[in-house]
Every structure is written in structure tokens, then in C-alpha cells.
Short mmCIF file of C-alpha atoms in Angstrom, two decimals:
data_model
loop_
_atom_site.label_atom_id
_atom_site.label_comp_id
_atom_site.label_asym_id
_atom_site.label_seq_id
_atom_site.Cartn_x
_atom_site.Cartn_y
_atom_site.Cartn_z
CA UNK A 1 19.88 54.76 101.77
CA UNK A 2 23.35 56.34 101.78
CA UNK A 3 23.89 54.86 105.27
CA UNK A 4 23.52 51.30 103.94
CA UNK A 5 25.80 52.00 100.96
CA UNK A 6 28.59 53.44 103.13
CA UNK A 7 28.19 50.62 105.66
CA UNK A 8 28.60 47.97 102.97
CA UNK A 9 31.54 49.87 101.47
CA UNK A 10 33.26 50.08 104.87
CA UNK A 11 32.73 46.35 105.57
CA UNK A 12 34.13 45.40 102.14
CA UNK A 13 37.12 47.68 102.66
CA UNK A 14 37.82 46.22 106.11
CA UNK A 15 37.43 42.65 104.81
CA UNK A 16 39.73 43.21 101.82
CA UNK A 17 42.34 44.83 104.09
CA UNK A 18 42.20 41.88 106.49
CA UNK A 19 42.53 39.39 103.63
CA UNK A 20 45.47 41.32 102.19
CA UNK A 21 47.32 41.46 105.51
CA UNK A 22 46.78 37.74 106.22
CA UNK A 23 47.42 36.47 102.68
CA UNK A 24 50.50 34.52 103.78
CA UNK A 25 48.23 32.34 105.91
CA UNK A 26 45.46 31.52 103.43
CA UNK A 27 47.15 31.55 100.00
CA UNK A 28 48.89 28.16 100.58
CA UNK A 29 45.45 26.65 101.28
CA UNK A 30 44.18 27.52 97.79
CA UNK A 31 44.30 24.77 95.15
CA UNK A 32 47.42 24.96 93.04
CA UNK A 33 47.04 26.55 89.65
CA UNK A 34 48.62 24.95 86.61
CA UNK A 35 50.12 28.21 85.37
CA UNK A 36 52.37 28.45 88.46
CA UNK A 37 53.92 25.06 87.74
CA UNK A 38 56.82 24.78 85.37
CA UNK A 39 58.20 21.33 84.63
CA UNK A 40 61.93 20.91 85.10
CA UNK A 41 63.85 19.58 82.11
CA UNK A 42 64.97 15.94 82.31
CA UNK A 43 67.89 15.81 79.86
CA UNK A 44 70.96 17.86 79.02
CA UNK A 45 69.33 19.08 75.80
CA UNK A 46 66.28 20.25 77.75
CA UNK A 47 68.57 21.87 80.35
CA UNK A 48 70.20 23.91 77.58
CA UNK A 49 66.80 24.97 76.20
CA UNK A 50 65.66 26.01 79.69
CA UNK A 51 68.64 28.30 80.19
CA UNK A 52 70.69 26.07 82.50
CA UNK A 53 73.82 26.49 80.36
CA UNK A 54 76.23 29.31 79.64
CA UNK A 55 79.67 29.89 78.17
CA UNK A 56 81.27 29.04 81.53
CA UNK A 57 79.00 26.04 82.20
CA UNK A 58 78.62 24.51 78.77
CA UNK A 59 76.42 21.41 78.42
CA UNK A 60 76.72 21.25 74.63
CA UNK A 61 79.59 18.75 74.93
CA UNK A 62 77.35 16.36 76.85
CA UNK A 63 74.68 16.59 74.16
CA UNK A 64 77.22 16.24 71.33
CA UNK A 65 78.70 13.12 72.97
CA UNK A 66 75.23 11.56 73.20
CA UNK A 67 75.23 11.49 77.00
CA UNK A 68 72.18 9.48 78.07
CA UNK A 69 72.12 10.63 81.69
CA UNK A 70 69.05 12.40 83.04
CA UNK A 71 70.66 15.84 83.12
CA UNK A 72 71.45 18.08 86.05
CA UNK A 73 70.25 17.42 89.61
CA UNK A 74 66.52 18.26 89.94
CA UNK A 75 66.77 19.78 93.42
CA UNK A 76 69.65 22.02 92.40
CA UNK A 77 67.89 23.07 89.19
CA UNK A 78 64.78 23.95 91.17
CA UNK A 79 66.75 26.13 93.60
CA UNK A 80 68.74 27.80 90.82
CA UNK A 81 65.53 28.45 88.89
CA UNK A 82 63.97 30.08 91.99
CA UNK A 83 67.04 32.29 92.39
CA UNK A 84 66.94 33.27 88.70
CA UNK A 85 63.26 34.26 88.91
CA UNK A 86 63.34 35.87 92.35
CA UNK A 87 66.51 37.92 91.94
CA UNK A 88 66.29 38.32 88.15
CA UNK A 89 69.84 37.17 87.51
CA UNK A 90 71.37 35.04 84.77
CA UNK A 91 72.30 31.38 85.13
CA UNK A 92 75.95 31.99 86.09
CA UNK A 93 75.06 34.44 88.85
CA UNK A 94 72.29 32.18 90.18
CA UNK A 95 74.68 29.22 90.18
CA UNK A 96 77.25 31.30 92.11
CA UNK A 97 74.63 32.36 94.69
CA UNK A 98 73.45 28.76 95.05
CA UNK A 99 77.01 27.44 95.47
CA UNK A 100 77.88 30.06 98.08
CA UNK A 101 74.71 29.15 99.97
CA UNK A 102 75.66 25.47 99.91
CA UNK A 103 79.16 26.41 101.10
CA UNK A 104 77.72 28.41 104.00
CA UNK A 105 75.48 25.49 105.06
CA UNK A 106 78.51 23.19 105.13
CA UNK A 107 80.70 25.64 107.08
CA UNK A 108 82.87 26.53 104.09
CA UNK A 109 83.89 30.10 103.33
CA UNK A 110 83.09 31.82 100.01
CA UNK A 111 86.72 31.29 99.00
CA UNK A 112 86.31 27.50 99.31
CA UNK A 113 88.36 27.04 102.48
CA UNK A 114 86.77 25.34 105.50
CA UNK A 115 85.91 27.56 108.46
CA UNK A 116 86.98 24.86 110.88
CA UNK A 117 89.43 26.37 113.41
CA UNK A 118 91.34 23.06 113.46
CA UNK A 119 91.91 23.16 109.69
CA UNK A 120 95.57 23.19 108.67
CA UNK A 121 96.54 23.93 105.09
CA UNK A 122 99.98 23.45 103.52
CA UNK A 123 100.46 25.47 100.40
#
């Protein structure tokens, strides 16, 4: 009887280990849960409530002026929100990380100058 119990225990342990090690392959195939989804705000007032505003990036003026635009860019908000959750940083730091990443993709240095060897600057 103990032989069957230990055999089942070993099979379950091996199966759970295999599932854990291959979770990157099968988790995307699961149906999406509603608790993982968070709707992005669609106005400047909603952007402020969601934390997409700070003392250095103040959206209160847009709301006070009655700006009817849809708010900040959805793709940028999504990326900044991922950075805020993943790295646990505030909005200003996430915005800086996002901007530096965009600079790097467009061959611009962190200081804002192009990395093009043909670039000539007169200052």
C-alpha cells in the first residue's frame, strides 16, 4: 500500500515540477482573467486619478481649462503603467525610464543629443 502512495506522490511531484518549469509556454494559452485587466483612463481627469500626473507633469491645468481631448496617449500610458508596476517606481521615474527607452530606440543619447556620427551642433 505504501508503494502506491509513494508512486503517486512521486508522479505528482514530477508533474508539478514540469509544469512549473514550462509555465512560460502554457500560461499564455489560459483564458484571460478579468482581475488582470485594468482599463486605461480616457480623459485628463481620469489620468490624474490613475496616478499619471505629478508636480513636474501637472495635468490639472488641462482639466481646469476644460480640455476635451481624450487624455494622454494610450500606448505610452500602458508602457508607463507596466514600468510603474514592474519596477515599483513613481510616475516621474517611470516616465523618465520610458523616455530614455524611446530615445535609445531612435538612436538618441540620454542627454538628448543624436548619436549620429555626422551630427554637427553649433552652440
